[in-house]
Coordinates of C-alpha atoms and ligand atoms in Angstrom, one line a residue:
M1 CA 22.0 25.3 23.0
Q2 CA 19.7 23.5 20.5
R3 CA 19.6 24.8 17.0
T4 CA 16.5 26.3 15.6
L5 CA 15.6 25.8 12.0
I6 CA 15.7 29.0 9.9
K7 CA 12.2 28.3 8.6
N8 CA 10.9 28.4 12.2
I9 CA 12.9 31.5 13.0
L10 CA 11.3 33.3 10.0
S11 CA 7.8 32.1 10.7
D12 CA 7.6 32.4 14.5
N13 CA 7.2 35.9 15.9
K14 CA 7.5 34.7 19.5
L15 CA 11.2 34.1 19.0
I16 CA 11.9 37.8 18.6
G17 CA 14.0 38.9 21.5
E18 CA 15.1 35.4 22.4
Q19 CA 18.6 33.9 22.3
V20 CA 18.8 31.4 19.4
R21 CA 21.3 29.2 17.7
V22 CA 21.3 28.5 14.0
C23 CA 23.6 26.3 11.9
G24 CA 24.0 26.4 8.2
W25 CA 26.1 27.3 5.1
V26 CA 27.2 30.8 4.2
R27 CA 25.6 32.0 1.0
T28 CA 27.2 35.5 1.1
R29 CA 29.1 37.8 3.4
R30 CA 29.8 41.5 3.0
D31 CA 31.6 43.7 5.5
S32 CA 30.3 47.2 6.4
K33 CA 32.6 50.0 7.2
A34 CA 30.8 50.5 10.5
G35 CA 32.6 47.4 11.8
F36 CA 30.1 44.6 11.0
S37 CA 29.9 41.6 8.8
F38 CA 26.6 40.7 7.2
I39 CA 26.2 37.0 6.6
E40 CA 23.3 35.4 4.6
L41 CA 22.9 31.9 6.0
N42 CA 21.0 29.0 4.6
D43 CA 20.2 25.7 6.3
G44 CA 18.0 24.1 3.7
S45 CA 14.9 24.2 5.9
C46 CA 13.4 26.8 3.6
F47 CA 14.1 28.9 0.6
A48 CA 15.0 32.1 2.4
N49 CA 18.3 32.9 4.0
L50 CA 18.7 34.4 7.5
Q51 CA 20.7 37.5 8.0
L52 CA 23.4 37.5 10.7
V53 CA 25.0 40.7 11.9
V54 CA 28.4 39.9 13.2
P55 CA 30.2 42.7 15.1
A56 CA 34.0 43.2 14.7
Q57 CA 34.4 42.9 18.5
L58 CA 34.1 39.1 18.4
A59 CA 37.4 37.5 19.3
N60 CA 37.5 35.4 16.1
Y61 CA 36.3 38.2 13.9
K62 CA 39.6 38.9 12.1
S63 CA 41.0 35.4 12.2
E64 CA 37.8 33.6 11.1
V65 CA 34.7 35.6 10.4
T66 CA 36.4 37.6 7.6
Q67 CA 37.5 34.3 6.1
L68 CA 33.9 33.1 5.7
F69 CA 33.3 32.7 2.0
P70 CA 30.3 31.1 0.3
G71 CA 30.0 27.4 1.3
S72 CA 31.5 27.7 4.7
S73 CA 29.6 26.0 7.5
I74 CA 29.0 27.8 10.9
A75 CA 26.9 27.8 14.1
V76 CA 25.8 31.2 15.3
E77 CA 24.3 32.2 18.7
G78 CA 22.8 35.5 19.5
E79 CA 19.6 37.5 19.9
L80 CA 16.9 37.4 17.3
V81 CA 15.9 41.0 16.6
L82 CA 13.6 42.9 14.2
S83 CA 15.8 43.9 11.3
Q84 CA 17.1 47.5 11.0
G85 CA 17.7 47.4 7.3
G86 CA 15.2 46.7 4.5
G87 CA 14.9 43.3 2.7
Q88 CA 14.4 41.1 5.7
S89 CA 12.2 41.1 8.7
V90 CA 14.5 39.7 11.4
E91 CA 18.2 39.1 11.9
I92 CA 20.5 37.6 14.5
Q93 CA 22.9 39.9 16.4
A94 CA 25.7 37.4 16.6
E95 CA 27.4 36.8 20.0
T96 CA 29.4 33.8 19.0
V97 CA 30.3 32.4 15.6
K98 CA 31.7 28.8 15.5
V99 CA 33.2 27.7 12.3
F100 CA 32.8 24.0 11.3
G101 CA 34.5 24.2 7.9
F102 CA 35.8 26.8 5.6
A103 CA 35.4 26.8 1.8
E104 CA 38.1 28.2 -0.4
P105 CA 36.6 30.8 -2.7
E106 CA 38.9 29.8 -5.6
K107 CA 38.0 26.2 -5.4
Y108 CA 34.3 26.2 -4.4
P109 CA 32.6 25.7 -7.8
I110 CA 29.2 27.2 -6.9
G111 CA 30.3 30.2 -5.0
K112 CA 29.8 33.3 -7.0
Q113 CA 28.7 33.3 -10.6
R114 CA 25.6 31.6 -12.0
V115 CA 26.2 28.0 -13.0
S116 CA 24.2 26.3 -15.7
F117 CA 21.9 23.3 -15.0
E118 CA 24.1 21.2 -17.3
R119 CA 27.2 22.0 -15.3
L120 CA 25.4 21.5 -12.0
R121 CA 24.6 17.9 -13.1
E122 CA 28.4 17.3 -13.0
L123 CA 28.3 18.9 -9.5
A124 CA 25.4 16.8 -8.2
H125 CA 27.1 16.5 -4.9
L126 CA 27.0 20.2 -4.3
R127 CA 23.9 21.3 -6.3
P128 CA 21.5 20.8 -3.3
R129 CA 23.1 23.9 -1.8
T130 CA 21.7 26.1 -4.6
N131 CA 18.4 27.8 -4.5
T132 CA 16.9 25.8 -7.3
F133 CA 17.9 22.4 -6.1
G134 CA 17.0 23.0 -2.5
A135 CA 13.6 24.0 -3.6
I136 CA 13.2 20.9 -5.8
A137 CA 14.2 18.7 -2.9
R138 CA 11.6 20.2 -0.7
I139 CA 8.9 20.0 -3.3
R140 CA 9.8 16.4 -4.0
H141 CA 9.5 15.6 -0.3
A142 CA 6.1 17.3 -0.1
L143 CA 4.8 15.3 -3.1
A144 CA 6.0 12.1 -1.5
M145 CA 4.2 13.0 1.8
A146 CA 1.1 14.0 -0.1
T147 CA 1.1 10.6 -1.9
H148 CA 1.1 8.7 1.4
Q149 CA -1.5 10.9 2.9
F150 CA -3.8 10.6 -0.1
F151 CA -3.7 6.8 -0.4
S152 CA -3.6 6.1 3.3
G153 CA -6.5 8.4 3.8
R154 CA -8.5 6.3 1.3
D155 CA -7.6 3.1 3.0
F156 CA -5.0 2.0 0.4
L157 CA -2.3 -0.2 1.9
Y158 CA 1.3 0.7 1.3
L159 CA 2.9 -2.4 -0.3
H160 CA 6.6 -3.1 -0.8
T161 CA 7.1 -5.0 -4.0
P162 CA 10.4 -6.6 -4.9
I163 CA 13.2 -4.7 -6.6
I164 CA 14.8 -7.9 -8.0
T165 CA 12.5 -10.1 -10.0
A166 CA 12.4 -12.7 -12.7
S167 CA 9.5 -11.2 -14.6
D168 CA 9.1 -8.4 -17.1
C169 CA 5.9 -6.6 -16.3
E170 CA 5.8 -4.4 -19.4
G171 CA 7.0 -7.2 -21.7
A172 CA 9.3 -4.7 -23.4
G173 CA 12.6 -6.4 -22.6
E174 CA 14.1 -3.2 -21.3
M175 CA 15.6 -4.7 -18.2
F176 CA 18.9 -4.5 -16.2
Q177 CA 20.1 -7.9 -15.5
V178 CA 21.1 -8.9 -11.9
T179 CA 23.8 -11.5 -11.8
T180 CA 26.8 -12.7 -9.7
L181 CA 28.3 -14.8 -12.5
D182 CA 31.9 -14.0 -13.3
Q183 CA 31.5 -12.1 -16.6
N184 CA 34.9 -13.3 -17.8
R185 CA 34.1 -16.9 -17.2
L186 CA 30.5 -17.5 -17.9
P187 CA 29.3 -21.1 -17.3
R188 CA 27.8 -22.8 -20.3
D189 CA 25.2 -25.5 -20.6
K190 CA 25.4 -28.4 -23.1
Q191 CA 24.0 -26.2 -25.9
G192 CA 26.6 -23.6 -25.2
K193 CA 24.1 -21.2 -23.7
I194 CA 24.9 -19.3 -20.5
D195 CA 23.9 -21.6 -17.6
Y196 CA 21.9 -19.4 -15.3
K197 CA 21.3 -22.4 -13.0
Q198 CA 24.7 -21.5 -11.6
D199 CA 23.7 -17.9 -11.1
F200 CA 22.7 -16.5 -7.7
F201 CA 19.0 -17.1 -8.1
G202 CA 19.3 -20.3 -10.1
R203 CA 17.8 -18.4 -13.1
K204 CA 17.9 -15.2 -14.9
A205 CA 16.9 -12.2 -12.8
N206 CA 16.6 -8.5 -13.4
L207 CA 15.7 -5.2 -11.7
T208 CA 12.0 -4.5 -11.8
V209 CA 10.4 -2.3 -14.4
S210 CA 7.2 -2.1 -12.4
G211 CA 5.7 -3.5 -9.2
Q212 CA 2.3 -3.9 -10.8
L213 CA 2.1 -7.7 -11.1
E214 CA 2.9 -8.2 -7.4
G215 CA 0.6 -5.3 -6.6
E216 CA -2.2 -7.1 -8.3
L217 CA -1.7 -10.2 -6.1
Y218 CA -2.1 -8.1 -2.9
A219 CA -5.0 -6.0 -4.2
C220 CA -6.8 -9.2 -5.0
A221 CA -6.6 -10.2 -1.3
L222 CA -6.6 -6.9 0.6
G223 CA -8.6 -4.6 -1.6
N224 CA -6.7 -1.5 -2.4
I225 CA -2.9 -1.2 -2.3
Y226 CA -0.3 1.2 -3.6
T227 CA 3.4 0.9 -4.2
F228 CA 6.0 3.7 -4.1
G229 CA 9.4 2.6 -5.1
P230 CA 12.3 2.8 -7.6
T231 CA 11.9 1.2 -11.0
F232 CA 14.5 0.6 -13.7
R233 CA 14.3 0.7 -17.4
A234 CA 17.3 0.0 -19.7
E235 CA 15.8 2.0 -22.5
N236 CA 18.4 3.9 -24.4
S237 CA 16.4 7.1 -24.5
N238 CA 18.3 10.4 -24.1
T239 CA 15.3 12.6 -23.7
R240 CA 14.3 15.2 -21.1
R241 CA 11.6 12.9 -19.8
H242 CA 13.4 9.6 -19.4
L243 CA 15.5 8.1 -16.7
A244 CA 17.0 4.6 -16.3
E245 CA 16.1 4.7 -12.6
F246 CA 12.9 6.5 -11.6
W247 CA 10.3 6.3 -8.8
M248 CA 6.8 5.1 -9.5
I249 CA 3.6 5.2 -7.5
E250 CA 1.3 2.3 -8.5
P251 CA -2.1 2.0 -6.9
E252 CA -4.2 -1.1 -7.6
M253 CA -7.9 -1.5 -6.8
A254 CA -9.9 -4.7 -6.5
F255 CA -13.6 -4.5 -7.7
A256 CA -12.8 -1.6 -9.9
D257 CA -13.0 -0.8 -13.7
L258 CA -11.4 1.7 -16.0
D259 CA -13.7 4.5 -15.0
D260 CA -12.9 4.1 -11.3
D261 CA -9.2 4.1 -12.3
A262 CA -9.5 7.3 -14.2
Q263 CA -11.4 8.9 -11.3
L264 CA -8.7 7.9 -8.9
A265 CA -6.0 9.3 -11.1
E266 CA -7.8 12.6 -11.4
D267 CA -8.4 12.8 -7.7
Y268 CA -4.8 11.9 -6.9
L269 CA -3.3 14.5 -9.3
K270 CA -5.6 17.2 -7.9
Y271 CA -4.7 16.3 -4.4
L272 CA -1.0 16.7 -5.3
F273 CA -1.5 20.1 -6.9
S274 CA -3.5 21.4 -4.0
Y275 CA -0.9 20.0 -1.5
V276 CA 2.1 21.7 -3.0
L277 CA 0.2 25.0 -3.4
E278 CA -0.6 24.8 0.3
H279 CA 2.7 23.5 1.6
C280 CA 5.4 24.8 -0.8
R281 CA 4.3 28.4 -1.5
E282 CA 7.7 30.0 -1.1
D283 CA 9.5 27.5 -3.3
L284 CA 6.7 27.7 -5.9
E285 CA 7.0 31.5 -6.0
F286 CA 10.6 31.0 -6.9
F287 CA 9.8 28.6 -9.8
N288 CA 7.0 30.8 -10.9
Q289 CA 9.3 33.8 -11.1
R290 CA 12.5 32.3 -12.4
I291 CA 11.8 29.0 -14.2
A292 CA 8.2 28.8 -15.4
K293 CA 6.0 31.9 -15.6
G294 CA 2.4 31.2 -14.8
L295 CA 3.2 28.0 -12.9
I296 CA 1.2 28.8 -9.8
E297 CA -1.8 29.9 -11.9
R298 CA -1.6 26.6 -13.8
L299 CA -1.4 24.5 -10.7
T300 CA -4.3 26.4 -9.2
T301 CA -6.5 25.9 -12.2
L302 CA -5.7 22.2 -12.4
A303 CA -6.4 21.6 -8.8
T304 CA -10.1 22.1 -9.5
A305 CA -10.9 22.0 -13.2
P306 CA -12.2 18.7 -14.5
F307 CA -9.9 16.7 -16.8
Q308 CA -10.9 15.9 -20.4
R309 CA -11.7 12.3 -21.1
I310 CA -11.5 11.0 -24.7
T311 CA -10.9 7.6 -26.3
Y312 CA -7.8 6.9 -28.4
T313 CA -10.0 6.8 -31.5
E314 CA -11.3 10.3 -30.7
A315 CA -7.8 11.5 -30.1
I316 CA -6.7 10.2 -33.5
E317 CA -9.7 12.0 -35.1
I318 CA -8.7 15.3 -33.4
L319 CA -5.1 14.9 -34.6
E320 CA -6.1 14.1 -38.1
A321 CA -8.5 17.0 -38.3
S322 CA -6.0 19.4 -36.8
G323 CA -4.2 20.2 -40.0
A324 CA -1.0 20.3 -37.9
M325 CA 2.3 19.1 -39.4
F326 CA 3.6 16.2 -37.3
D327 CA 7.0 14.6 -37.8
Y328 CA 5.4 11.2 -37.2
P329 CA 2.2 10.8 -39.4
V330 CA -1.1 10.2 -37.6
K331 CA -3.3 7.2 -38.3
W332 CA -5.3 4.8 -36.2
G333 CA -3.0 2.2 -34.7
I334 CA 0.1 4.4 -34.1
D335 CA 1.7 4.7 -30.7
M336 CA 1.2 8.4 -30.0
Q337 CA 4.4 10.4 -29.9
S338 CA 5.1 13.3 -27.6
E339 CA 4.3 15.8 -30.4
H340 CA 0.8 14.3 -30.6
E341 CA 0.3 14.3 -26.9
R342 CA 1.5 17.9 -26.7
Y343 CA -0.9 18.9 -29.4
L344 CA -3.8 17.5 -27.5
T345 CA -2.8 19.0 -24.1
E346 CA -1.3 22.3 -25.2
Q347 CA -3.2 23.2 -28.4
H348 CA -6.5 21.4 -28.5
F349 CA -7.6 21.1 -24.8
S350 CA -5.2 23.5 -23.0
G351 CA -5.2 21.2 -20.1
P352 CA -4.9 17.6 -18.8
V353 CA -6.4 14.8 -20.9
I354 CA -7.2 11.2 -20.1
V355 CA -7.0 9.0 -23.2
T356 CA -8.7 5.6 -23.0
D357 CA -9.2 2.5 -25.0
Y358 CA -6.0 2.1 -27.0
P359 CA -5.4 -0.5 -29.8
K360 CA -4.4 -3.8 -28.2
E361 CA -1.3 -4.1 -30.4
I362 CA 0.5 -1.2 -28.8
K363 CA -0.3 -2.0 -25.2
S364 CA 0.8 -4.5 -22.6
F365 CA -0.5 -8.1 -22.4
Y366 CA -2.2 -7.6 -19.0
M367 CA -4.8 -5.0 -20.2
R368 CA -8.4 -6.1 -20.4
L369 CA -9.7 -6.7 -23.9
N370 CA -12.7 -4.6 -24.8
D371 CA -15.8 -6.0 -26.5
D372 CA -14.8 -4.6 -29.9
N373 CA -11.8 -7.1 -29.8
K374 CA -9.6 -4.3 -31.1
T375 CA -9.0 -2.1 -28.1
V376 CA -8.0 -2.6 -24.5
A377 CA -9.2 -0.8 -21.3
A378 CA -6.1 1.3 -21.0
M379 CA -5.7 4.9 -20.0
D380 CA -2.9 7.4 -20.3
V381 CA -3.1 10.7 -18.4
L382 CA -1.4 13.5 -20.4
L383 CA -0.3 16.8 -19.0
P384 CA 0.9 19.9 -20.8
E385 CA 4.7 20.1 -21.1
V386 CA 5.5 16.7 -19.6
G387 CA 3.2 14.6 -21.7
E388 CA 2.4 11.1 -20.3
I389 CA 2.4 11.3 -16.5
I390 CA 0.3 8.2 -15.8
G391 CA -0.2 4.9 -17.6
G392 CA -2.8 2.5 -16.3
S393 CA -5.5 0.0 -17.2
Q394 CA -8.2 -2.4 -16.1
R395 CA -6.6 -5.8 -15.9
E396 CA -7.5 -8.8 -17.9
D397 CA -9.3 -10.9 -15.3
R398 CA -10.4 -13.7 -17.6
L399 CA -7.9 -16.6 -17.7
E400 CA -8.4 -17.7 -21.3
L401 CA -8.2 -14.3 -22.8
L402 CA -5.1 -13.5 -20.7
E403 CA -3.4 -16.6 -21.9
Q404 CA -4.2 -15.7 -25.5
R405 CA -2.8 -12.2 -25.0
M406 CA 0.4 -13.6 -23.5
Q407 CA 0.9 -16.0 -26.3
A408 CA 0.3 -13.2 -28.9
A409 CA 2.9 -11.1 -27.1
G410 CA 5.4 -14.0 -27.1
I411 CA 5.3 -14.5 -23.4
E412 CA 5.3 -18.0 -21.9
P413 CA 2.2 -18.3 -19.7
E414 CA 3.9 -21.0 -17.7
S415 CA 6.5 -18.7 -16.2
Y416 CA 3.7 -16.4 -15.0
W417 CA 1.8 -19.3 -13.4
W418 CA 1.3 -17.3 -10.2
Y419 CA -0.1 -14.4 -12.1
L420 CA -2.5 -16.7 -13.9
D421 CA -3.5 -18.4 -10.6
L422 CA -5.1 -15.1 -9.6
R423 CA -7.5 -15.6 -12.5
R424 CA -8.1 -19.3 -11.5
F425 CA -9.2 -18.6 -7.9
G426 CA -11.7 -15.9 -7.2
S427 CA -10.8 -13.6 -10.0
V428 CA -12.3 -10.1 -9.7
P429 CA -12.3 -7.1 -11.9
H430 CA -9.4 -4.8 -10.9
A431 CA -7.6 -1.8 -12.2
G432 CA -4.6 0.4 -11.4
F433 CA -2.0 2.8 -12.8
G434 CA 1.5 4.0 -12.5
L435 CA 2.5 7.6 -12.0
G436 CA 6.1 8.6 -12.8
F437 CA 7.2 10.5 -9.8
E438 CA 9.9 12.6 -11.4
R439 CA 7.5 13.7 -14.2
M440 CA 5.2 15.0 -11.4
V441 CA 8.1 16.9 -9.8
Q442 CA 8.9 18.3 -13.2
F443 CA 5.4 19.4 -13.7
C444 CA 5.1 21.1 -10.2
T445 CA 8.4 22.9 -10.6
G446 CA 8.4 23.7 -14.3
M447 CA 11.9 22.2 -14.6
H448 CA 12.7 21.4 -18.2
N449 CA 14.9 18.3 -17.7
I450 CA 14.0 15.3 -15.7
R451 CA 17.7 14.9 -14.7
D452 CA 17.3 17.9 -12.5
V453 CA 14.4 16.7 -10.4
I454 CA 15.9 13.5 -9.0
P455 CA 19.0 13.9 -6.8
F456 CA 21.3 11.6 -8.7
P457 CA 20.0 10.9 -12.2
R458 CA 20.9 7.6 -13.9
T459 CA 20.9 7.8 -17.7
P460 CA 22.9 6.2 -20.5
N461 CA 26.6 6.6 -19.7
N462 CA 25.9 8.4 -16.4
V463 CA 26.1 6.7 -13.1
E464 CA 28.4 9.1 -11.2
F465 CA 27.8 9.8 -7.5
Ligands
LIG1 O1 3.2 3.6 -18.7 P1 4.2 2.7 -17.8 O2 5.2 2.0 -18.5 O3 3.2 1.8 -17.0 C1 3.6 0.8 -16.1 O4 4.7 0.6 -15.8 C2 2.4 0.1 -15.5 N1 2.9 -1.2 -15.0 C3 1.8 0.9 -14.4 C4 0.6 0.3 -13.8 O5 -0.4 0.2 -14.5 N2 0.7 -0.1 -12.6 O6 4.9 3.7 -16.7 C5 4.1 4.5 -15.8 C6 4.6 5.9 -15.8 C7 4.6 6.6 -17.1 O7 3.3 7.2 -17.4 C8 5.6 7.7 -16.9 O8 5.1 8.8 -16.1 C9 6.6 7.0 -16.0 O9 6.0 5.9 -15.4 N3 7.8 6.5 -16.7 C10 9.0 7.1 -16.7 N4 9.5 8.1 -16.0 C11 10.8 8.4 -16.2 N5 11.6 7.7 -16.9 C12 11.2 6.7 -17.6 N6 12.1 6.0 -18.4 C13 9.8 6.3 -17.5 N7 9.1 5.3 -18.0 C14 7.9 5.4 -17.6
LIG2 MG1 3.0 4.2 -20.6

């Protein structure tokens, strides 16, 4: 008999009275004096467990069923009936229980008592079996599906940009090197420097920090594209918002300016909020109750309310006038810290803010220079709690100015000849942004630490699993 997913059993009334088969992992078992075992089974298809009523008459009742402790895996067949007891709507009257694997109660680390999120990071192989991590995985999935629906629905082409590259999009030098050279016997050139000509790619290579540069090449041929892939940053930040490996969504639009970019960002975020509200209700209820009070209300408001838009200069004025005590003093030209971003989103505007037109000195070389010669057409989208969720810009589409910006940033224009070619042949205004996927999952679940919203987090000194 084919197995039915528990989510379908719980949502489809037509199955009542039918024979069904379910498979999953035991969450709890208790034995009644009347000669039954009650098992709560979870198969990951939804938040709720399904109750199984197992009568003592079954041949393997004594030998196996009474040995089913949390974590054991089973298949159960029987009739789906309306539940007698309170607390659940339906249950299975088990006729057969097949055990796949037992779990020893003394050894199974997530069996009984509550385990902290910190400890669960060390048990990342088992944590998807907990309520919280199952719900995170389903919401993560929904956000990924929503992303493809949103962009595909607007005729954006899904582009696969390379993971291994020789360029540094953000120019910050925070890259993981990719090499096959024997680290104990590095080849040297005449000047005594490491001879990368002998390396796999014949030159220095690294893991990408962003697919943007390649994204621009395709946008300036096909119109609108988006990427959705892993990116890597060797920044040594041990914060609750940084990972060394994270997933980024990067749309890029030809014939578009910064306003179009901000509008796309706002539409995309609202689409994501509406989508999870519609598709992940049960999981959201859990986070709303147990992790972040008011989460559902906040997502509902954000799904429709307009986002604030201010310039960087206005943001600095607000911060200066606030009278708030910041650790990092505010003045025009600073790179805003998370305390400043939080003040804007949580105290001043109580909602999302799009900040535009940052000083050119603190932003990447590819951003378009504004007429004031001081600022660039950049934008950051800030959300309460998580801070910067999106970074984007209109791109510098004028060859000479781009070369100047590169030189000022200490980047050799020659090594980006292909990127500059785009400005030599049929250059067009274009713009795009990057959304940090894990920060989005954080925002939609209310989870405090980014390490808990990616299955296997990579951070300094942590690459287990
Ligand atoms: O602001 P960033 O660095 O922008 C770019 O990479 C551009 N090339 C994007 C573009 O215009 N196509 O990164 C974009 C977003 C940030 O706003 C943040 O949400 C997320 O990526 N992000 C991180 N998320 C987790 N861990 C990290 N270490 C992150 N660094 C950036
Ligand atoms: Mg940024």
